[in-house]
Amino acid sequence: MRLVVIANRLPITVKSLDPVKLERSPGGLVSGIETFIKKARISDWVWMGWGGSNLRKKDVQKIKELLLNKHRCLPAYVPEKIMNKFYNGFCNRTLWPLFHSMPTLATYEKSTWESYIEVNRIFLKTLLENLEVGKETHIWIHDYHLMLLPGMLREVHPEAKIGFFLHIPFPPPEIYAQLPWRREILEGLLGADLIGFHTYEYTINFLRSLSRVLGIEHSMGELVYLDRLLKVDTFPMGIDFELFNSIKGVSKKTKAIKQALGNKKIVFSVDRLDYTKGIYNRLLAFEDFLRRREDWRGKVVLILNVVPSREGVEQYQSMKRQIEEKVAQINGTFGSVEWVPVLYHYKSLSVEDLVAHYKASDVLLVTPIKDGMNLIAKEFVASRRDLRGVLVLSEFAGSSRELGEALVVNPNSVEELSKAIELALEMPPEEQESRLRIMQDRLKRYDVLKWGSEFLETLKGIASKRDTLKTKELGDRLSRKLKDMFRSAKSRLLLVDYDGTLVPLAKRPQLAVPTQEIKDILYLLGMLENTQVVLISGRKKGAAASVVWGSTYNPCCRARLLGKGAKERLG
């Protein structure tokens, strides 16, 4: 099997060209898929993605051979102007807020939509010009940046094995329907053989949107689109449990963090700067906790680590200022020379630093307003080999479906979140151990290897089923045999389906009118001796007859028409 992974970004970022300096790209998608490829021992794979803003077109051509041969990465070149409208425009100002069920924050601009189409076409062109799509090639497309690509690729390679996975939520149909290009996005996704989501909720939202927007129904997640079978299913993404549970070389960092804070209780929060993460509400809840529980003042510290993100977007700059102002207010109100209630950091953390903070903290706050999965919660649980620590988790994070033993909260309620912090800090060690043990056992069983393997096995299965069920043309030998059997038969019965067979499917039944050639053929067949021709239609008999025959029907013709319920009566 050859695996082609296609995502918006490559797993490595080109920082400079002279000399060539490469850096590993951050993010759960990158680390998750890289870990899966390694653990699954896939030897033949390629990762295609955007080359980065540092690369011009001629630079991409220069470095492509190095990236492809040494790192199995195929860079796609996107002009900076188009990329800005695509990424900062349509992806982050339209799709991101809408798919996170925040439609009031979404904007709809035709120019950014056109850039979205163009970037998806550039990815298609890059793929076709550089890689051969063979029978054993499995193409795995990721996330909301490339939702048109499956359909584009299907047009060029009808037999390709294509999987798509969405790493963010899919909204309810009443919210999704607000997107002006809702049909085009769905039709693009339906180019895949398998479409995957993190939770059952997102899967159902997608299937309901298909029904509402395109009128397509499903049976147990399987559906037929353009005479092709495909599947929609749920695959909650796991983590590399062993890495976070057994990581070495962080004990000194863990100890240093605790000593620097005078061994106070630590509440830890780490998130990318984004309005979906609920960071400001965490500060409000911690402020409420300190106001209510004076006895905890001077004994607990909130380490708030915000990872830089989309710094060029004004809305994110405003959010950053709001967070920093609230941190200053809390520290000014409750702090003293000996104690700073909130330690604020605006930076990225390495895996080692992240795990050191997980191990040093007593409570982890993961309280997004809406999140596709959120692997931070799973990483924290896996890292606590000592079975100590409490996870406070939003019910709106996808991971809450698997981590029910956490303190699950509604992050929109400051009071509920404040009381959860209080309960977490005072939870007995025996209860901490019981909760963590159950969650760890679950994460061990369904790790990132299980996630990726299950997705690809399902893709293989549905592609094989698709090939088995597809219509095949009659060969010359079988065609001659059928003709001979027809001629020699003493009596003949021809059952012919009407809509979608004799005539194309139409939006309104009365528009599905047969050509004169079809009418002539039916008439000649009906006039043959010892032959009955039966047309099968889902309409009422009288209405169907008027559409099929019009005023040309000859009552002497032995072609009959069965109306609604015909298939049931024929058994």
Short mmCIF file of N, CA, C and O in Angstrom, two decimals, residues 464-531:
data_model
loop_
_atom_site.label_atom_id
_atom_site.label_comp_id
_atom_site.label_asym_id
_atom_site.label_seq_id
_atom_site.Cartn_x
_atom_site.Cartn_y
_atom_site.Cartn_z
N SER A 464 -13.44 -1.41 -1.74
CA SER A 464 -13.63 -2.75 -2.30
C SER A 464 -15.11 -3.02 -2.55
O SER A 464 -15.49 -3.57 -3.59
N LYS A 465 -15.95 -2.63 -1.60
CA LYS A 465 -17.40 -2.81 -1.75
C LYS A 465 -17.93 -1.97 -2.90
O LYS A 465 -18.80 -2.41 -3.66
N ARG A 466 -17.39 -0.77 -3.04
CA ARG A 466 -17.77 0.11 -4.15
C ARG A 466 -17.48 -0.56 -5.48
O ARG A 466 -18.30 -0.56 -6.40
N ASP A 467 -16.28 -1.14 -5.60
CA ASP A 467 -15.89 -1.77 -6.86
C ASP A 467 -16.75 -3.00 -7.16
O ASP A 467 -17.04 -3.29 -8.31
N THR A 468 -17.16 -3.72 -6.09
CA THR A 468 -17.98 -4.92 -6.28
C THR A 468 -19.37 -4.57 -6.78
O THR A 468 -19.94 -5.28 -7.62
N LEU A 469 -19.92 -3.45 -6.27
CA LEU A 469 -21.30 -3.10 -6.57
C LEU A 469 -21.47 -2.24 -7.82
O LEU A 469 -22.59 -2.03 -8.27
N LYS A 470 -20.36 -1.73 -8.36
CA LYS A 470 -20.51 -0.81 -9.48
C LYS A 470 -21.03 -1.53 -10.73
O LYS A 470 -20.77 -2.72 -10.94
N THR A 471 -21.75 -0.82 -11.55
CA THR A 471 -22.33 -1.39 -12.78
C THR A 471 -21.23 -1.73 -13.77
O THR A 471 -20.31 -0.95 -13.99
N LYS A 472 -21.34 -2.91 -14.38
CA LYS A 472 -20.37 -3.33 -15.39
C LYS A 472 -21.05 -3.48 -16.74
O LYS A 472 -22.17 -3.99 -16.83
N GLU A 473 -20.37 -3.06 -17.80
CA GLU A 473 -20.92 -3.19 -19.14
C GLU A 473 -20.88 -4.65 -19.58
O GLU A 473 -19.97 -5.40 -19.23
N LEU A 474 -21.89 -5.03 -20.37
CA LEU A 474 -21.93 -6.39 -20.90
C LEU A 474 -20.82 -6.58 -21.94
O LEU A 474 -20.64 -5.74 -22.82
N GLY A 475 -20.12 -7.68 -21.86
CA GLY A 475 -19.15 -8.01 -22.88
C GLY A 475 -19.83 -8.60 -24.10
O GLY A 475 -21.02 -8.95 -24.07
N ASP A 476 -19.11 -8.75 -25.21
CA ASP A 476 -19.68 -9.27 -26.46
C ASP A 476 -20.21 -10.69 -26.29
O ASP A 476 -21.30 -11.03 -26.77
N ARG A 477 -19.47 -11.53 -25.56
CA ARG A 477 -19.87 -12.93 -25.40
C ARG A 477 -21.19 -13.04 -24.63
O ARG A 477 -22.11 -13.74 -25.04
N LEU A 478 -21.30 -12.32 -23.51
CA LEU A 478 -22.51 -12.37 -22.71
C LEU A 478 -23.68 -11.73 -23.44
O LEU A 478 -24.82 -12.18 -23.36
N SER A 479 -23.39 -10.67 -24.20
CA SER A 479 -24.43 -10.00 -24.97
C SER A 479 -25.04 -10.93 -26.02
O SER A 479 -26.26 -11.00 -26.19
N ARG A 480 -24.18 -11.68 -26.72
CA ARG A 480 -24.66 -12.65 -27.72
C ARG A 480 -25.49 -13.75 -27.07
O ARG A 480 -26.52 -14.18 -27.60
N LYS A 481 -25.04 -14.20 -25.89
CA LYS A 481 -25.75 -15.27 -25.18
C LYS A 481 -27.15 -14.82 -24.78
O LYS A 481 -28.13 -15.58 -24.92
N LEU A 482 -27.28 -13.60 -24.27
CA LEU A 482 -28.58 -13.07 -23.88
C LEU A 482 -29.52 -12.95 -25.08
O LEU A 482 -30.73 -13.26 -24.99
N LYS A 483 -28.97 -12.50 -26.21
CA LYS A 483 -29.79 -12.37 -27.42
C LYS A 483 -30.30 -13.73 -27.89
O LYS A 483 -31.47 -13.88 -28.27
N ASP A 484 -29.43 -14.74 -27.84
CA ASP A 484 -29.83 -16.09 -28.25
C ASP A 484 -30.91 -16.64 -27.34
O ASP A 484 -31.88 -17.27 -27.80
N MET A 485 -30.76 -16.41 -26.02
CA MET A 485 -31.75 -16.89 -25.06
C MET A 485 -33.09 -16.19 -25.28
O MET A 485 -34.16 -16.82 -25.18
N PHE A 486 -33.04 -14.90 -25.61
CA PHE A 486 -34.27 -14.14 -25.85
C PHE A 486 -35.00 -14.68 -27.08
O PHE A 486 -36.22 -14.87 -27.07
N ARG A 487 -34.25 -14.95 -28.15
CA ARG A 487 -34.87 -15.43 -29.40
C ARG A 487 -35.50 -16.81 -29.22
O ARG A 487 -36.56 -17.11 -29.78
N SER A 488 -34.84 -17.67 -28.45
CA SER A 488 -35.31 -19.06 -28.33
C SER A 488 -36.37 -19.26 -27.25
O SER A 488 -36.97 -20.32 -27.17
N ALA A 489 -36.61 -18.24 -26.42
CA ALA A 489 -37.57 -18.37 -25.34
C ALA A 489 -39.01 -18.50 -25.88
O ALA A 489 -39.38 -17.82 -26.84
N LYS A 490 -39.83 -19.40 -25.27
CA LYS A 490 -41.22 -19.58 -25.69
C LYS A 490 -42.10 -18.42 -25.22
O LYS A 490 -43.05 -18.04 -25.90
N SER A 491 -41.80 -17.86 -24.06
CA SER A 491 -42.51 -16.67 -23.58
C SER A 491 -41.50 -15.76 -22.88
O SER A 491 -40.53 -16.24 -22.30
N ARG A 492 -41.76 -14.47 -22.98
CA ARG A 492 -40.77 -13.51 -22.47
C ARG A 492 -41.46 -12.45 -21.61
O ARG A 492 -42.54 -11.97 -21.94
N LEU A 493 -40.80 -12.09 -20.50
CA LEU A 493 -41.27 -11.00 -19.63
C LEU A 493 -40.10 -10.04 -19.40
O LEU A 493 -39.07 -10.42 -18.86
N LEU A 494 -40.26 -8.80 -19.83
CA LEU A 494 -39.22 -7.77 -19.65
C LEU A 494 -39.71 -6.77 -18.60
O LEU A 494 -40.73 -6.10 -18.80
N LEU A 495 -38.99 -6.67 -17.47
CA LEU A 495 -39.29 -5.69 -16.42
C LEU A 495 -38.29 -4.55 -16.55
O LEU A 495 -37.10 -4.74 -16.35
N VAL A 496 -38.77 -3.38 -16.88
CA VAL A 496 -37.88 -2.25 -17.18
C VAL A 496 -38.14 -1.11 -16.21
O VAL A 496 -39.28 -0.60 -16.12
N ASP A 497 -37.12 -0.69 -15.48
CA ASP A 497 -37.25 0.47 -14.58
C ASP A 497 -37.30 1.74 -15.41
O ASP A 497 -36.61 1.86 -16.44
N TYR A 498 -38.11 2.69 -14.98
CA TYR A 498 -38.29 3.91 -15.77
C TYR A 498 -37.34 5.03 -15.33
O TYR A 498 -36.34 5.29 -15.97
N ASP A 499 -37.65 5.70 -14.18
CA ASP A 499 -36.85 6.85 -13.74
C ASP A 499 -35.42 6.43 -13.40
O ASP A 499 -35.19 5.53 -12.59
N GLY A 500 -34.45 7.07 -14.02
CA GLY A 500 -33.04 6.77 -13.77
C GLY A 500 -32.49 5.68 -14.67
O GLY A 500 -31.30 5.41 -14.65
N THR A 501 -33.37 5.02 -15.46
CA THR A 501 -32.92 3.96 -16.37
C THR A 501 -33.26 4.33 -17.81
O THR A 501 -32.37 4.57 -18.63
N LEU A 502 -34.55 4.38 -18.12
CA LEU A 502 -34.94 4.78 -19.47
C LEU A 502 -34.76 6.29 -19.67
O LEU A 502 -34.47 6.75 -20.79
N VAL A 503 -34.96 7.04 -18.59
CA VAL A 503 -34.79 8.50 -18.66
C VAL A 503 -33.96 8.95 -17.46
O VAL A 503 -33.98 8.30 -16.41
N PRO A 504 -33.20 10.04 -17.60
CA PRO A 504 -32.43 10.54 -16.45
C PRO A 504 -33.35 11.03 -15.35
O PRO A 504 -34.50 11.42 -15.60
N LEU A 505 -32.84 10.98 -14.08
CA LEU A 505 -33.61 11.52 -12.96
C LEU A 505 -33.80 13.02 -13.15
O LEU A 505 -32.89 13.73 -13.59
N ALA A 506 -34.98 13.50 -12.83
CA ALA A 506 -35.29 14.93 -12.98
C ALA A 506 -35.78 15.48 -11.65
O ALA A 506 -36.28 14.74 -10.78
N LYS A 507 -35.63 16.80 -11.46
CA LYS A 507 -36.06 17.43 -10.22
C LYS A 507 -37.56 17.27 -10.02
O LYS A 507 -38.04 17.06 -8.91
N ARG A 508 -38.35 17.40 -11.13
CA ARG A 508 -39.79 17.20 -11.05
C ARG A 508 -40.16 16.03 -11.97
O ARG A 508 -39.72 15.99 -13.13
N PRO A 509 -40.96 15.08 -11.49
CA PRO A 509 -41.28 13.87 -12.25
C PRO A 509 -41.82 14.15 -13.65
O PRO A 509 -41.51 13.44 -14.60
N GLN A 510 -42.63 15.20 -13.78
CA GLN A 510 -43.24 15.48 -15.07
C GLN A 510 -42.23 15.90 -16.14
O GLN A 510 -42.55 15.94 -17.33
N LEU A 511 -41.00 16.21 -15.69
CA LEU A 511 -39.96 16.59 -16.65
C LEU A 511 -39.21 15.39 -17.21
O LEU A 511 -38.45 15.52 -18.17
N ALA A 512 -39.42 14.22 -16.60
CA ALA A 512 -38.71 13.01 -17.03
C ALA A 512 -39.47 12.36 -18.18
O ALA A 512 -40.12 11.32 -18.05
N VAL A 513 -39.40 12.97 -19.36
CA VAL A 513 -40.15 12.51 -20.54
C VAL A 513 -39.22 11.71 -21.45
O VAL A 513 -38.11 12.14 -21.74
N PRO A 514 -39.65 10.53 -21.93
CA PRO A 514 -38.79 9.71 -22.80
C PRO A 514 -38.67 10.30 -24.19
O PRO A 514 -39.57 11.02 -24.67
N THR A 515 -37.59 9.98 -24.85
CA THR A 515 -37.40 10.41 -26.24
C THR A 515 -38.29 9.58 -27.15
O THR A 515 -38.79 8.52 -26.77
N GLN A 516 -38.46 10.04 -28.37
CA GLN A 516 -39.26 9.29 -29.33
C GLN A 516 -38.62 7.94 -29.63
O GLN A 516 -39.30 6.93 -29.85
N GLU A 517 -37.29 7.91 -29.61
CA GLU A 517 -36.59 6.65 -29.87
C GLU A 517 -36.94 5.60 -28.80
O GLU A 517 -37.18 4.43 -29.12
N ILE A 518 -36.97 6.01 -27.53
CA ILE A 518 -37.34 5.10 -26.44
C ILE A 518 -38.77 4.60 -26.62
O ILE A 518 -39.07 3.42 -26.45
N LYS A 519 -39.66 5.51 -26.99
CA LYS A 519 -41.06 5.12 -27.22
C LYS A 519 -41.17 4.10 -28.34
O LYS A 519 -41.91 3.11 -28.24
N ASP A 520 -40.42 4.32 -29.42
CA ASP A 520 -40.46 3.40 -30.56
C ASP A 520 -39.95 2.02 -30.16
O ASP A 520 -40.53 0.99 -30.54
N ILE A 521 -38.87 1.99 -29.36
CA ILE A 521 -38.31 0.71 -28.92
C ILE A 521 -39.31 -0.05 -28.05
O ILE A 521 -39.53 -1.25 -28.23
N LEU A 522 -39.95 0.66 -27.11
CA LEU A 522 -40.95 0.04 -26.24
C LEU A 522 -42.11 -0.50 -27.07
O LEU A 522 -42.64 -1.60 -26.81
N TYR A 523 -42.51 0.26 -28.08
CA TYR A 523 -43.63 -0.16 -28.93
C TYR A 523 -43.28 -1.44 -29.68
O TYR A 523 -44.05 -2.41 -29.71
N LEU A 524 -42.08 -1.49 -30.28
CA LEU A 524 -41.65 -2.67 -31.04
C LEU A 524 -41.51 -3.89 -30.14
O LEU A 524 -41.89 -5.01 -30.52
N LEU A 525 -40.95 -3.69 -28.93
CA LEU A 525 -40.83 -4.81 -27.99
C LEU A 525 -42.21 -5.34 -27.59
O LEU A 525 -42.43 -6.54 -27.47
N GLY A 526 -43.12 -4.40 -27.36
CA GLY A 526 -44.47 -4.79 -26.95
C GLY A 526 -45.25 -5.51 -28.03
O GLY A 526 -46.20 -6.24 -27.72
N MET A 527 -44.88 -5.33 -29.27
CA MET A 527 -45.57 -5.97 -30.38
C MET A 527 -45.03 -7.36 -30.69
O MET A 527 -45.59 -8.08 -31.52
N LEU A 528 -43.92 -7.74 -30.08
CA LEU A 528 -43.36 -9.07 -30.32
C LEU A 528 -44.30 -10.14 -29.78
O LEU A 528 -44.93 -9.97 -28.72
N GLU A 529 -44.37 -11.28 -30.49
CA GLU A 529 -45.20 -12.38 -30.03
C GLU A 529 -44.64 -12.98 -28.74
O GLU A 529 -43.43 -13.05 -28.55
N ASN A 530 -45.56 -13.40 -27.88
CA ASN A 530 -45.19 -14.07 -26.63
C ASN A 530 -44.29 -13.21 -25.74
O ASN A 530 -43.43 -13.72 -25.03
N THR A 531 -44.46 -11.91 -25.83
CA THR A 531 -43.60 -10.99 -25.07
C THR A 531 -44.45 -9.98 -24.31
O THR A 531 -45.35 -9.36 -24.88
#
